[in-house]
mmCIF file of C-alpha atoms and ligand atoms in Angstrom:
data_model
loop_
_atom_site.group_PDB
_atom_site.id
_atom_site.type_symbol
_atom_site.label_atom_id
_atom_site.label_comp_id
_atom_site.label_asym_id
_atom_site.label_seq_id
_atom_site.Cartn_x
_atom_site.Cartn_y
_atom_site.Cartn_z
ATOM 1 C CA UNK A 1 -10.103 16.670 -37.601
ATOM 2 C CA UNK A 2 -7.304 14.981 -35.811
ATOM 3 C CA UNK A 3 -6.981 12.364 -33.106
ATOM 4 C CA UNK A 4 -5.535 15.171 -31.053
ATOM 5 C CA UNK A 5 -8.980 16.765 -30.710
ATOM 6 C CA UNK A 6 -9.866 13.894 -28.406
ATOM 7 C CA UNK A 7 -6.869 14.173 -26.159
ATOM 8 C CA UNK A 8 -7.399 15.337 -22.581
ATOM 9 C CA UNK A 9 -5.011 18.232 -22.596
ATOM 10 C CA UNK A 10 -3.498 19.193 -19.279
ATOM 11 C CA UNK A 11 -0.769 21.380 -17.959
ATOM 12 C CA UNK A 12 1.127 19.180 -15.531
ATOM 13 C CA UNK A 13 2.341 20.022 -12.047
ATOM 14 C CA UNK A 14 5.960 21.147 -11.875
ATOM 15 C CA UNK A 15 7.785 19.616 -8.928
ATOM 16 C CA UNK A 16 11.006 20.930 -7.413
ATOM 17 C CA UNK A 17 14.179 19.731 -9.065
ATOM 18 C CA UNK A 18 15.747 16.393 -8.102
ATOM 19 C CA UNK A 19 19.341 17.001 -9.216
ATOM 20 C CA UNK A 20 21.511 13.979 -10.010
ATOM 21 C CA UNK A 21 24.478 15.541 -8.227
ATOM 22 C CA UNK A 22 24.889 14.220 -4.694
ATOM 23 C CA UNK A 23 27.255 16.889 -3.396
ATOM 24 C CA UNK A 24 24.557 19.540 -3.064
ATOM 25 C CA UNK A 25 22.611 20.861 -0.089
ATOM 26 C CA UNK A 26 19.067 20.000 -1.057
ATOM 27 C CA UNK A 27 16.564 22.363 0.531
ATOM 28 C CA UNK A 28 14.073 22.611 -2.327
ATOM 29 C CA UNK A 29 11.377 19.957 -1.890
ATOM 30 C CA UNK A 30 10.706 19.805 1.859
ATOM 31 C CA UNK A 31 12.077 16.307 2.315
ATOM 32 C CA UNK A 32 13.324 15.234 5.742
ATOM 33 C CA UNK A 33 17.114 15.469 6.225
ATOM 34 C CA UNK A 34 17.093 12.511 8.617
ATOM 35 C CA UNK A 35 16.636 8.830 7.730
ATOM 36 C CA UNK A 36 13.349 6.977 8.328
ATOM 37 C CA UNK A 37 12.826 5.159 11.638
ATOM 38 C CA UNK A 38 15.435 2.388 12.197
ATOM 39 C CA UNK A 39 12.708 -0.278 12.024
ATOM 40 C CA UNK A 40 12.137 0.591 8.372
ATOM 41 C CA UNK A 41 15.652 -0.462 7.342
ATOM 42 C CA UNK A 42 15.394 -3.555 9.522
ATOM 43 C CA UNK A 43 12.122 -4.549 7.866
ATOM 44 C CA UNK A 44 13.618 -3.956 4.416
ATOM 45 C CA UNK A 45 16.486 -6.332 5.231
ATOM 46 C CA UNK A 46 14.113 -9.034 6.464
ATOM 47 C CA UNK A 47 11.716 -8.874 3.509
ATOM 48 C CA UNK A 48 10.933 -12.183 1.869
ATOM 49 C CA UNK A 49 10.973 -11.769 -1.895
ATOM 50 C CA UNK A 50 8.826 -14.860 -2.321
ATOM 51 C CA UNK A 51 5.921 -12.831 -0.903
ATOM 52 C CA UNK A 52 6.094 -10.594 -3.960
ATOM 53 C CA UNK A 53 4.385 -13.329 -5.998
ATOM 54 C CA UNK A 54 1.103 -12.335 -4.436
ATOM 55 C CA UNK A 55 -0.970 -9.201 -4.846
ATOM 56 C CA UNK A 56 -0.770 -6.912 -1.834
ATOM 57 C CA UNK A 57 -3.735 -6.299 0.446
ATOM 58 C CA UNK A 58 -6.074 -3.922 -1.417
ATOM 59 C CA UNK A 59 -6.912 -1.918 1.680
ATOM 60 C CA UNK A 60 -3.364 -1.797 3.031
ATOM 61 C CA UNK A 61 -5.021 -3.180 6.133
ATOM 62 C CA UNK A 62 -1.900 -3.584 8.261
ATOM 63 C CA UNK A 63 -0.923 0.024 7.681
ATOM 64 C CA UNK A 64 -4.505 1.219 8.104
ATOM 65 C CA UNK A 65 -4.691 -0.545 11.476
ATOM 66 C CA UNK A 66 -1.380 0.924 12.650
ATOM 67 C CA UNK A 67 -2.492 4.428 11.657
ATOM 68 C CA UNK A 68 -5.955 3.993 13.169
ATOM 69 C CA UNK A 69 -4.314 2.968 16.407
ATOM 70 C CA UNK A 70 -1.936 5.912 16.352
ATOM 71 C CA UNK A 71 -4.572 8.534 15.546
ATOM 72 C CA UNK A 72 -7.249 6.976 17.775
ATOM 73 C CA UNK A 73 -9.788 6.499 15.002
ATOM 74 C CA UNK A 74 -11.450 3.395 13.613
ATOM 75 C CA UNK A 75 -9.876 1.628 10.595
ATOM 76 C CA UNK A 76 -13.173 2.527 8.849
ATOM 77 C CA UNK A 77 -12.106 6.162 9.070
ATOM 78 C CA UNK A 78 -8.876 5.617 7.162
ATOM 79 C CA UNK A 79 -7.827 5.548 3.536
ATOM 80 C CA UNK A 80 -4.241 5.028 2.303
ATOM 81 C CA UNK A 81 -2.665 5.878 -1.029
ATOM 82 C CA UNK A 82 0.557 6.381 -2.959
ATOM 83 C CA UNK A 83 1.620 9.612 -1.300
ATOM 84 C CA UNK A 84 -0.935 12.231 -0.406
ATOM 85 C CA UNK A 85 -0.883 13.368 -4.040
ATOM 86 C CA UNK A 86 -2.624 10.107 -4.933
ATOM 87 C CA UNK A 87 -5.069 10.476 -2.037
ATOM 88 C CA UNK A 88 -5.825 14.092 -2.966
ATOM 89 C CA UNK A 89 -6.254 13.293 -6.676
ATOM 90 C CA UNK A 90 -8.714 10.542 -5.720
ATOM 91 C CA UNK A 91 -10.529 12.915 -3.359
ATOM 92 C CA UNK A 92 -10.901 15.577 -6.084
ATOM 93 C CA UNK A 93 -12.349 12.920 -8.410
ATOM 94 C CA UNK A 94 -14.704 11.560 -5.761
ATOM 95 C CA UNK A 95 -15.951 14.695 -4.010
ATOM 96 C CA UNK A 96 -15.680 17.662 -6.352
ATOM 97 C CA UNK A 97 -18.460 17.081 -8.863
ATOM 98 C CA UNK A 98 -20.544 20.233 -8.587
ATOM 99 C CA UNK A 99 -21.183 22.903 -11.224
ATOM 100 C CA UNK A 100 -20.280 25.433 -8.566
ATOM 101 C CA UNK A 101 -16.583 26.264 -8.204
ATOM 102 C CA UNK A 102 -14.412 24.672 -5.563
ATOM 103 C CA UNK A 103 -12.514 27.176 -3.420
ATOM 104 C CA UNK A 104 -8.870 27.328 -2.409
ATOM 105 C CA UNK A 105 -6.321 30.074 -1.596
ATOM 106 C CA UNK A 106 -4.542 31.963 -4.396
ATOM 107 C CA UNK A 107 -1.202 31.106 -2.831
ATOM 108 C CA UNK A 108 -1.162 27.420 -1.992
ATOM 109 C CA UNK A 109 0.007 23.964 -3.041
ATOM 110 C CA UNK A 110 0.298 24.279 -6.797
ATOM 111 C CA UNK A 111 -1.153 20.839 -7.494
ATOM 112 C CA UNK A 112 -4.735 21.882 -6.616
ATOM 113 C CA UNK A 113 -5.368 23.870 -9.791
ATOM 114 C CA UNK A 114 -3.668 21.118 -11.826
ATOM 115 C CA UNK A 115 -6.141 18.473 -10.560
ATOM 116 C CA UNK A 116 -9.057 20.861 -10.996
ATOM 117 C CA UNK A 117 -8.028 21.415 -14.614
ATOM 118 C CA UNK A 118 -7.381 17.718 -15.205
ATOM 119 C CA UNK A 119 -10.890 16.787 -14.032
ATOM 120 C CA UNK A 120 -12.515 19.935 -15.488
ATOM 121 C CA UNK A 121 -13.637 21.073 -12.035
ATOM 122 C CA UNK A 122 -14.461 24.796 -11.917
ATOM 123 C CA UNK A 123 -12.529 26.624 -9.216
ATOM 124 C CA UNK A 124 -12.194 30.041 -7.682
ATOM 125 C CA UNK A 125 -9.119 31.384 -5.919
ATOM 126 C CA UNK A 126 -9.576 33.088 -2.558
ATOM 127 C CA UNK A 127 -6.810 35.692 -2.125
ATOM 128 C CA UNK A 128 -4.858 35.446 1.114
ATOM 129 C CA UNK A 129 -4.431 38.705 3.023
ATOM 130 C CA UNK A 130 -1.225 40.752 2.693
ATOM 131 C CA UNK A 131 0.342 38.722 5.490
ATOM 132 C CA UNK A 132 -0.764 35.432 3.890
ATOM 133 C CA UNK A 133 -3.703 34.668 6.181
ATOM 134 C CA UNK A 134 -6.951 33.004 5.159
ATOM 135 C CA UNK A 135 -9.900 35.372 5.108
ATOM 136 C CA UNK A 136 -12.702 33.138 6.366
ATOM 137 C CA UNK A 137 -15.470 35.231 4.736
ATOM 138 C CA UNK A 138 -14.123 34.067 1.361
ATOM 139 C CA UNK A 139 -15.302 30.562 2.225
ATOM 140 C CA UNK A 140 -18.857 31.476 3.106
ATOM 141 C CA UNK A 141 -20.090 31.868 -0.470
ATOM 142 C CA UNK A 142 -21.816 29.106 -2.479
ATOM 143 C CA UNK A 143 -19.232 26.553 -3.646
ATOM 144 C CA UNK A 144 -18.683 22.992 -4.853
ATOM 145 C CA UNK A 145 -16.127 22.078 -2.217
ATOM 146 C CA UNK A 146 -13.184 23.511 -0.291
ATOM 147 C CA UNK A 147 -9.530 22.558 0.055
ATOM 148 C CA UNK A 148 -6.593 24.228 1.775
ATOM 149 C CA UNK A 149 -3.446 23.093 3.535
ATOM 150 C CA UNK A 150 -2.995 23.886 7.218
ATOM 151 C CA UNK A 151 -0.262 24.967 7.750
ATOM 152 C CA UNK A 152 -0.360 26.445 4.254
ATOM 153 C CA UNK A 153 2.375 25.897 1.678
ATOM 154 C CA UNK A 154 4.527 27.576 0.534
ATOM 155 C CA UNK A 155 3.745 30.288 3.093
ATOM 156 C CA UNK A 156 4.219 28.162 6.233
ATOM 157 C CA UNK A 157 1.327 29.953 7.927
ATOM 158 C CA UNK A 158 -0.757 27.978 10.433
ATOM 159 C CA UNK A 159 -4.400 28.927 10.929
ATOM 160 C CA UNK A 160 -6.104 28.234 14.247
ATOM 161 C CA UNK A 161 -8.227 25.156 14.690
ATOM 162 C CA UNK A 162 -11.109 27.541 15.508
ATOM 163 C CA UNK A 163 -10.903 29.245 12.112
ATOM 164 C CA UNK A 164 -10.730 25.899 10.333
ATOM 165 C CA UNK A 165 -13.764 24.664 12.255
ATOM 166 C CA UNK A 166 -15.732 27.804 11.394
ATOM 167 C CA UNK A 167 -15.122 27.153 7.701
ATOM 168 C CA UNK A 168 -16.164 23.509 8.052
ATOM 169 C CA UNK A 169 -19.238 24.423 10.080
ATOM 170 C CA UNK A 170 -20.341 26.978 7.486
ATOM 171 C CA UNK A 171 -20.131 24.425 4.655
ATOM 172 C CA UNK A 172 -22.173 21.345 5.574
ATOM 173 C CA UNK A 173 -23.305 20.775 1.961
ATOM 174 C CA UNK A 174 -19.876 20.202 0.433
ATOM 175 C CA UNK A 175 -16.754 18.223 1.257
ATOM 176 C CA UNK A 176 -14.056 20.239 3.018
ATOM 177 C CA UNK A 177 -10.512 18.861 2.648
ATOM 178 C CA UNK A 178 -7.793 19.987 5.049
ATOM 179 C CA UNK A 179 -4.341 19.046 3.735
ATOM 180 C CA UNK A 180 -2.170 18.528 6.807
ATOM 181 C CA UNK A 181 1.102 17.697 5.019
ATOM 182 C CA UNK A 182 3.024 19.839 7.559
ATOM 183 C CA UNK A 183 0.923 19.508 10.700
ATOM 184 C CA UNK A 184 3.582 17.513 12.582
ATOM 185 C CA UNK A 185 5.920 20.510 12.798
ATOM 186 C CA UNK A 186 3.932 22.424 15.389
ATOM 187 C CA UNK A 187 0.366 22.527 14.111
ATOM 188 C CA UNK A 188 -2.806 21.224 15.659
ATOM 189 C CA UNK A 189 -4.658 18.589 13.649
ATOM 190 C CA UNK A 190 -8.397 18.712 12.974
ATOM 191 C CA UNK A 191 -8.609 14.910 13.000
ATOM 192 C CA UNK A 192 -10.680 14.991 16.232
ATOM 193 C CA UNK A 193 -13.332 16.914 14.260
ATOM 194 C CA UNK A 194 -14.047 14.049 11.850
ATOM 195 C CA UNK A 195 -16.469 12.648 14.411
ATOM 196 C CA UNK A 196 -18.401 15.878 14.445
ATOM 197 C CA UNK A 197 -18.401 16.696 10.719
ATOM 198 C CA UNK A 198 -19.294 13.926 8.286
ATOM 199 C CA UNK A 199 -18.037 16.052 5.353
ATOM 200 C CA UNK A 200 -14.503 16.708 6.664
ATOM 201 C CA UNK A 201 -11.555 14.909 5.053
ATOM 202 C CA UNK A 202 -8.100 15.311 6.615
ATOM 203 C CA UNK A 203 -5.115 14.327 4.469
ATOM 204 C CA UNK A 204 -1.588 13.630 5.734
ATOM 205 C CA UNK A 205 1.661 12.209 4.341
ATOM 206 C CA UNK A 206 4.782 10.210 5.252
ATOM 207 C CA UNK A 207 6.857 12.372 2.891
ATOM 208 C CA UNK A 208 7.816 15.185 5.216
ATOM 209 C CA UNK A 209 7.646 14.382 8.923
ATOM 210 C CA UNK A 210 8.150 10.616 8.549
ATOM 211 C CA UNK A 211 11.149 10.912 6.229
ATOM 212 C CA UNK A 212 9.733 8.604 3.551
ATOM 213 C CA UNK A 213 9.091 10.718 0.449
ATOM 214 C CA UNK A 214 10.717 8.022 -1.660
ATOM 215 C CA UNK A 215 8.353 5.334 -0.376
ATOM 216 C CA UNK A 216 5.167 7.217 -1.372
ATOM 217 C CA UNK A 217 2.622 6.906 1.446
ATOM 218 C CA UNK A 218 -0.263 9.269 2.074
ATOM 219 C CA UNK A 219 -3.492 8.819 3.991
ATOM 220 C CA UNK A 220 -6.833 10.425 4.652
ATOM 221 C CA UNK A 221 -9.075 10.385 7.695
ATOM 222 C CA UNK A 222 -12.782 11.095 7.649
ATOM 223 C CA UNK A 223 -16.218 9.700 8.424
ATOM 224 C CA UNK A 224 -16.865 6.110 7.353
ATOM 225 C CA UNK A 225 -19.270 7.383 4.719
ATOM 226 C CA UNK A 226 -16.656 9.671 3.181
ATOM 227 C CA UNK A 227 -13.979 6.966 3.275
ATOM 228 C CA UNK A 228 -16.332 4.419 1.695
ATOM 229 C CA UNK A 229 -17.000 6.781 -1.216
ATOM 230 C CA UNK A 230 -13.242 7.252 -1.655
ATOM 231 C CA UNK A 231 -12.721 3.483 -1.676
ATOM 232 C CA UNK A 232 -15.487 3.007 -4.261
ATOM 233 C CA UNK A 233 -13.709 5.450 -6.577
ATOM 234 C CA UNK A 234 -10.312 3.921 -5.894
ATOM 235 C CA UNK A 235 -11.512 0.367 -6.542
ATOM 236 C CA UNK A 236 -12.981 1.609 -9.830
ATOM 237 C CA UNK A 237 -9.627 2.984 -10.878
ATOM 238 C CA UNK A 238 -6.658 0.994 -9.550
ATOM 239 C CA UNK A 239 -7.245 -1.421 -6.674
ATOM 240 C CA UNK A 240 -3.680 -2.416 -5.833
ATOM 241 C CA UNK A 241 -1.933 0.818 -5.103
ATOM 242 C CA UNK A 242 0.313 0.451 -2.047
ATOM 243 C CA UNK A 243 2.706 -2.446 -2.592
ATOM 244 C CA UNK A 244 3.571 -5.019 0.041
ATOM 245 C CA UNK A 245 7.018 -3.644 1.056
ATOM 246 C CA UNK A 246 5.529 -0.161 1.377
ATOM 247 C CA UNK A 247 2.760 -1.397 3.674
ATOM 248 C CA UNK A 248 5.237 -3.307 5.851
ATOM 249 C CA UNK A 249 7.768 -0.496 6.083
ATOM 250 C CA UNK A 250 5.083 2.119 6.655
ATOM 251 C CA UNK A 251 3.900 0.204 9.733
ATOM 252 C CA UNK A 252 7.427 0.341 11.170
ATOM 253 C CA UNK A 253 7.514 4.123 10.786
ATOM 254 C CA UNK A 254 4.159 4.573 12.539
ATOM 255 C CA UNK A 255 5.113 2.291 15.416
ATOM 256 C CA UNK A 256 8.256 4.213 16.335
ATOM 257 C CA UNK A 257 6.709 7.287 17.904
ATOM 258 C CA UNK A 258 9.836 8.093 19.921
ATOM 259 C CA UNK A 259 11.939 8.454 16.778
ATOM 260 C CA UNK A 260 9.147 10.430 15.052
ATOM 261 C CA UNK A 261 9.027 12.940 17.915
ATOM 262 C CA UNK A 262 12.813 13.096 17.953
ATOM 263 C CA UNK A 263 13.266 14.048 14.285
ATOM 264 C CA UNK A 264 10.309 16.443 14.123
ATOM 265 C CA UNK A 265 11.565 18.028 17.358
ATOM 266 C CA UNK A 266 15.038 18.479 15.885
ATOM 267 C CA UNK A 267 13.624 20.093 12.733
ATOM 268 C CA UNK A 268 11.476 22.461 14.802
ATOM 269 C CA UNK A 269 14.513 23.457 16.914
ATOM 270 C CA UNK A 270 16.629 24.076 13.804
ATOM 271 C CA UNK A 271 13.803 26.085 12.252
ATOM 272 C CA UNK A 272 13.504 28.357 15.276
ATOM 273 C CA UNK A 273 17.279 28.892 15.355
ATOM 274 C CA UNK A 274 17.204 29.721 11.635
ATOM 275 C CA UNK A 275 14.514 32.341 12.203
ATOM 276 C CA UNK A 276 16.944 34.226 14.447
ATOM 277 C CA UNK A 277 19.963 33.833 12.187
ATOM 278 C CA UNK A 278 18.125 34.678 8.974
ATOM 279 C CA UNK A 279 16.589 37.775 10.584
ATOM 280 C CA UNK A 280 20.089 38.976 11.447
ATOM 281 C CA UNK A 281 20.969 38.703 7.754
ATOM 282 C CA UNK A 282 18.090 40.982 6.754
ATOM 283 C CA UNK A 283 15.481 38.343 5.901
ATOM 284 C CA UNK A 284 11.894 38.483 7.023
ATOM 285 C CA UNK A 285 9.445 35.595 6.916
ATOM 286 C CA UNK A 286 6.160 34.273 8.162
ATOM 287 C CA UNK A 287 6.133 32.519 11.527
ATOM 288 C CA UNK A 288 6.425 29.133 9.837
ATOM 289 C CA UNK A 289 5.041 26.075 11.610
ATOM 290 C CA UNK A 290 6.385 23.741 8.920
ATOM 291 C CA UNK A 291 9.732 22.259 7.892
ATOM 292 C CA UNK A 292 10.552 25.260 5.705
ATOM 293 C CA UNK A 293 10.897 29.043 5.867
ATOM 294 C CA UNK A 294 9.211 31.371 3.392
ATOM 295 C CA UNK A 295 11.645 34.244 3.325
ATOM 296 C CA UNK A 296 12.190 37.559 1.592
ATOM 297 C CA UNK A 297 15.237 39.815 1.842
ATOM 298 C CA UNK A 298 15.056 43.546 2.543
ATOM 299 C CA UNK A 299 17.440 44.418 -0.337
ATOM 300 C CA UNK A 300 18.412 41.513 -2.551
ATOM 301 C CA UNK A 301 15.771 40.175 -4.965
ATOM 302 C CA UNK A 302 14.851 36.563 -4.208
ATOM 303 C CA UNK A 303 15.600 35.453 -7.764
ATOM 304 C CA UNK A 304 19.204 36.660 -7.492
ATOM 305 C CA UNK A 305 19.726 34.955 -4.145
ATOM 306 C CA UNK A 306 18.157 31.773 -5.546
ATOM 307 C CA UNK A 307 20.547 31.736 -8.491
ATOM 308 C CA UNK A 308 23.604 32.544 -6.397
ATOM 309 C CA UNK A 309 22.742 29.745 -3.961
ATOM 310 C CA UNK A 310 22.215 27.265 -6.771
ATOM 311 C CA UNK A 311 25.594 28.180 -8.212
ATOM 312 C CA UNK A 312 27.036 27.108 -4.849
ATOM 313 C CA UNK A 313 25.104 23.840 -4.877
ATOM 314 C CA UNK A 314 22.508 25.042 -2.359
ATOM 315 C CA UNK A 315 19.087 24.300 -3.829
ATOM 316 C CA UNK A 316 16.022 26.137 -2.512
ATOM 317 C CA UNK A 317 12.663 26.802 -4.199
ATOM 318 C CA UNK A 318 11.724 29.946 -6.082
ATOM 319 C CA UNK A 319 8.518 30.714 -8.016
ATOM 320 C CA UNK A 320 8.259 33.470 -10.569
ATOM 321 C CA UNK A 321 4.584 33.948 -9.729
ATOM 322 C CA UNK A 322 2.525 36.996 -8.726
ATOM 323 C CA UNK A 323 2.710 37.935 -5.035
ATOM 324 C CA UNK A 324 5.483 35.446 -4.215
ATOM 325 C CA UNK A 325 8.186 36.276 -6.777
ATOM 326 C CA UNK A 326 10.345 37.924 -4.145
ATOM 327 C CA UNK A 327 10.264 34.963 -1.750
ATOM 328 C CA UNK A 328 12.326 31.818 -1.297
ATOM 329 C CA UNK A 329 11.058 28.620 0.236
ATOM 330 C CA UNK A 330 13.893 27.070 2.170
ATOM 331 C CA UNK A 331 13.511 23.559 3.563
ATOM 332 C CA UNK A 332 14.925 23.053 7.050
ATOM 333 C CA UNK A 333 17.867 20.656 6.738
ATOM 334 C CA UNK A 334 20.296 19.364 9.343
ATOM 335 C CA UNK A 335 22.040 21.896 11.588
ATOM 336 C CA UNK A 336 25.217 21.373 9.606
ATOM 337 C CA UNK A 337 23.505 22.033 6.270
ATOM 338 C CA UNK A 338 21.864 25.160 7.621
ATOM 339 C CA UNK A 339 25.152 26.423 9.038
ATOM 340 C CA UNK A 340 26.747 26.033 5.613
ATOM 341 C CA UNK A 341 23.857 27.922 4.046
ATOM 342 C CA UNK A 342 24.117 30.727 6.601
ATOM 343 C CA UNK A 343 27.896 30.946 6.050
ATOM 344 C CA UNK A 344 27.313 31.349 2.316
ATOM 345 C CA UNK A 345 24.563 33.957 2.770
ATOM 346 C CA UNK A 346 26.697 35.955 5.197
ATOM 347 C CA UNK A 347 29.463 36.068 2.651
ATOM 348 C CA UNK A 348 27.142 36.731 -0.310
ATOM 349 C CA UNK A 349 25.106 39.465 1.314
ATOM 350 C CA UNK A 350 28.250 41.109 2.644
HETATM 351 C C1 PLP B 1 4.313 17.634 -0.142
HETATM 352 C C2 PLP B 1 2.873 17.980 -0.168
HETATM 353 C C3 PLP B 1 1.894 17.061 -0.575
HETATM 354 C C4 PLP B 1 2.182 15.752 -1.233
HETATM 355 O O1 PLP B 1 3.048 14.948 -0.669
HETATM 356 P P1 PLP B 1 3.187 13.424 -1.058
HETATM 357 O O2 PLP B 1 4.652 13.224 -1.179
HETATM 358 O O3 PLP B 1 2.462 13.161 -2.344
HETATM 359 O O4 PLP B 1 2.576 12.718 0.074
HETATM 360 C C5 PLP B 1 0.571 17.420 -0.466
HETATM 361 N N1 PLP B 1 0.206 18.621 -0.021
HETATM 362 C C6 PLP B 1 1.100 19.545 0.336
HETATM 363 C C7 PLP B 1 0.631 20.864 0.812
HETATM 364 C C8 PLP B 1 2.459 19.255 0.264
HETATM 365 O O5 PLP B 1 3.354 20.184 0.580
#
């Protein structure tokens, strides 16, 4: 016997590298290359440190109200957390408590199986098709819940709102979570469906399209009933999650829709230009609707390209995993960063 027998053993999630060097081109964790909305910096400068004496609002009410206003839902339909990872972890804990397995794609956000293992939730992987599409029949079998990102990561593939609705409609007895981390780069959100389906939870984040990965803000939208259950779990775990500066600065980001549209529009334009230039270099990829490309080269193995790029201080993401070990996930940076990457690849690939 040992105290170690009673330890909850888990295999943690492995995030993309955050190198200390500043002189690199960082295209490996899907952050935004542009700064947050100008109001965020202004708010930071105006912050009164005396206010830090007090606990923050438990519900993040100011931020909840700003988001509710923006997404045209009631504040009762909104839940905020420390990045969508926190929101998703809380949702797994709250909603996935069946003996039946939860379902998610075999190629997807690699945190899902980590949470399932952490909470001892049984799960079953649903293989994507050869061209990385969801096969909706896979989600019609008995299950304890469903989660998938739309667009998916790291594939970048967007499924139609009709397909997503069919999956939700076929599963009224479990909670269906749609992770919309990348929806602002050309996808269509299923948020309007939360009125129709009490069991639908839609999760989004400030980390990609709102340029605030370092601030840690995520949120979920769903029926009041679903959100109330999430709050019950949260207030049984850690009540004060979002801190006061985060709430205040988050509001600024939501209120500047013009800036939001401007930076997401720029990233989309750069992405579409990259599709052309990368194709000319012999790469092929899915028709990404995200802020990254999921690319494979017709001759050079992805691992070799990955290592050569890293040598040059250009960081992208590579997974030595079945089905995707010849792909690179390349975050869309500024035009200048992408031009430097293309110049290197041209030279490297001869
Ligand atoms: C980035 C990402 C998240 C988590 O982002 P946070 O920074 O925790 O908000 C969740 N889901 C997917 C699919 C992601 O790519």
